[in-house]
Short mmCIF file of C-alpha atoms in Angstrom, two decimals:
data_model
loop_
_atom_site.label_atom_id
_atom_site.label_comp_id
_atom_site.label_asym_id
_atom_site.label_seq_id
_atom_site.Cartn_x
_atom_site.Cartn_y
_atom_site.Cartn_z
CA MET K 1 -7.79 -2.14 -19.12
CA THR K 2 -5.23 0.66 -19.04
CA GLU K 3 -1.91 0.40 -17.28
CA ALA K 4 -1.26 2.51 -14.20
CA PRO K 5 1.19 5.35 -14.82
CA VAL K 6 4.84 4.99 -13.86
CA VAL K 7 6.74 8.03 -12.62
CA ARG K 8 10.45 8.06 -13.47
CA VAL K 9 12.88 10.70 -12.23
CA GLN K 10 16.65 10.72 -12.14
CA ARG K 11 19.24 13.06 -10.61
CA VAL K 12 22.99 13.08 -10.16
CA MET K 13 23.70 13.29 -6.43
CA PRO K 14 26.84 14.94 -5.04
CA ALA K 15 27.95 11.92 -2.99
CA PRO K 16 28.98 8.28 -3.53
CA PRO K 17 26.25 5.58 -3.66
CA ASP K 18 26.73 4.32 -0.09
CA VAL K 19 26.23 7.83 1.33
CA VAL K 20 23.14 8.53 -0.80
CA PHE K 21 21.70 5.08 -0.04
CA ASP K 22 22.15 5.57 3.71
CA GLN K 23 20.16 8.83 3.59
CA TRP K 24 17.08 6.74 2.70
CA LEU K 25 17.39 4.63 5.87
CA ASP K 26 18.11 7.38 8.41
CA PRO K 27 14.94 8.83 10.02
CA GLU K 28 16.53 12.21 10.80
CA SER K 29 17.75 12.61 7.22
CA LEU K 30 14.42 11.49 5.77
CA ALA K 31 12.55 14.05 7.87
CA GLU K 32 14.79 16.74 6.40
CA TRP K 33 14.31 16.04 2.68
CA MET K 34 11.59 13.43 2.02
CA CYS K 35 8.53 15.70 1.83
CA PRO K 36 8.25 18.18 -1.07
CA ARG K 37 8.26 21.65 0.49
CA PRO K 38 6.22 23.39 1.78
CA ASP K 39 4.96 20.03 3.15
CA ARG K 40 7.02 18.69 6.01
CA CYS K 41 7.55 15.34 7.68
CA ILE K 42 6.55 15.71 11.31
CA HIS K 43 7.32 12.12 12.26
CA VAL K 44 9.35 9.39 10.56
CA PHE K 45 9.44 5.74 11.59
CA ILE K 46 11.46 3.14 9.69
CA ASP K 47 12.40 -0.47 10.33
CA PRO K 48 15.10 -0.83 7.62
CA ARG K 49 14.99 -4.54 6.84
CA VAL K 50 13.19 -6.58 4.21
CA ASP K 51 9.50 -6.67 5.22
CA GLY K 52 10.17 -3.91 7.77
CA ARG K 53 7.60 -1.13 7.90
CA PHE K 54 7.98 2.60 7.44
CA ARG K 55 5.67 5.53 8.08
CA PHE K 56 5.96 9.24 7.34
CA ASP K 57 3.49 11.60 9.00
CA VAL K 58 3.26 14.57 6.65
CA ASP K 59 1.88 18.03 7.38
CA ASN K 60 0.33 18.98 4.03
CA ALA K 61 -0.89 22.57 4.53
CA GLY K 62 -2.41 21.68 7.89
CA THR K 63 -3.79 18.29 6.83
CA LEU K 64 -2.15 15.14 8.18
CA VAL K 65 -1.24 12.65 5.43
CA LEU K 66 0.16 9.25 6.37
CA ILE K 67 2.54 7.52 3.99
CA THR K 68 3.07 3.88 4.87
CA GLY K 69 4.65 0.81 3.41
CA ARG K 70 7.15 -2.00 3.69
CA PHE K 71 10.67 -2.56 2.46
CA LEU K 72 10.52 -5.16 -0.31
CA ALA K 73 14.26 -5.20 -1.14
CA ILE K 74 17.34 -3.63 0.43
CA GLU K 75 20.60 -4.18 -1.44
CA ARG K 76 23.12 -1.67 -0.11
CA PRO K 77 24.34 0.47 -1.82
CA ARG K 78 22.54 -0.12 -5.13
CA LEU K 79 18.80 -0.76 -4.65
CA LEU K 80 15.78 -0.05 -2.47
CA ARG K 81 12.28 -1.28 -3.31
CA LEU K 82 9.28 -0.50 -1.15
CA SER K 83 5.52 -0.58 -1.16
CA TRP K 84 3.87 2.85 -0.80
CA SER K 85 0.38 3.91 0.28
CA ASN K 86 -1.09 7.37 0.98
CA SER K 87 -3.91 8.01 3.41
CA ASP K 88 -5.32 10.75 1.15
CA TRP K 89 -5.84 8.46 -1.86
CA PRO K 90 -9.49 7.60 -2.58
CA ASP K 91 -8.64 4.03 -1.51
CA PRO K 92 -5.79 4.27 1.03
CA THR K 93 -5.41 0.48 1.00
CA VAL K 94 -4.05 0.67 -2.56
CA SER K 95 -0.34 0.04 -2.60
CA SER K 96 2.10 1.28 -5.21
CA VAL K 97 5.77 0.31 -5.58
CA VAL K 98 8.81 2.61 -5.41
CA GLU K 99 12.18 1.43 -6.67
CA VAL K 100 15.30 3.52 -6.12
CA THR K 101 18.60 2.63 -7.77
CA PHE K 102 22.01 4.12 -7.00
CA THR K 103 24.66 3.96 -9.72
CA PRO K 104 28.22 5.32 -9.29
CA ALA K 105 29.01 8.32 -11.50
CA GLY K 106 32.65 9.17 -10.95
CA ASP K 107 34.39 9.09 -7.60
CA GLU K 108 32.02 11.24 -5.60
CA GLN K 109 28.69 11.20 -7.44
CA THR K 110 25.70 8.90 -7.84
CA VAL K 111 22.96 8.67 -10.42
CA MET K 112 19.87 8.12 -8.30
CA ALA K 113 16.85 6.92 -10.27
CA ILE K 114 13.36 6.63 -8.80
CA GLU K 115 10.60 4.63 -10.45
CA HIS K 116 7.16 4.77 -8.83
CA ALA K 117 4.77 2.21 -10.34
CA MET K 118 1.16 1.16 -9.80
CA LEU K 119 0.06 4.69 -8.90
CA PRO K 120 -3.58 5.69 -9.05
CA PRO K 121 -3.85 7.36 -12.50
CA HIS K 122 -4.86 10.77 -11.12
CA GLU K 123 -1.64 10.90 -9.03
CA TYR K 124 0.96 10.90 -11.85
CA ASP K 125 1.50 14.69 -12.00
CA ASN K 126 1.60 15.06 -8.20
CA PHE K 127 4.17 12.31 -7.81
CA HIS K 128 6.30 13.37 -10.77
CA SER K 129 6.65 16.88 -9.37
CA GLY K 130 6.97 15.53 -5.82
CA TRP K 131 9.80 13.09 -6.58
CA THR K 132 11.57 15.77 -8.65
CA ALA K 133 11.43 18.17 -5.69
CA ILE K 134 12.55 15.45 -3.29
CA CYS K 135 15.60 14.72 -5.47
CA GLU K 136 16.54 18.41 -5.37
CA GLN K 137 16.06 18.53 -1.59
CA LEU K 138 18.21 15.45 -1.07
CA ALA K 139 20.96 16.94 -3.24
CA GLU K 140 20.82 20.10 -1.11
CA ALA K 141 20.97 18.06 2.10
CA LEU K 142 24.02 16.18 0.81
CA THR K 143 25.86 19.44 0.17
CA GLY K 144 24.86 20.86 3.56
CA GLY K 145 22.47 23.36 1.97
#
């Protein structure tokens, strides 16, 4: 049996950990940066508490993709862990796990690290490039870009 791939990306964000962390729990902010462009989030629902649900309705080149899951851990401002499922996976009931950590880096910066585990093997490249793009988009949003 082979292990499922784990995507790991990291980026220094131009804001302190509490500000970066809060972007992940604000539906308006998430709609702005969560989907790798040219995809776009057309609806975001979050219930930001442990065991609370979230859902992103994504327009992927005219196809609706639903991303759903639950918050497994919320430790402001250092950690978020959530389950993650995609409606376009061969088995949309499969759930992966995303962990995001926020580490101070100087007075006004944060090292944000994303680890996405238990992915279907064929999804590694898509998610590696997707999370990398999302990190860039969040950095732009934090600088008002």
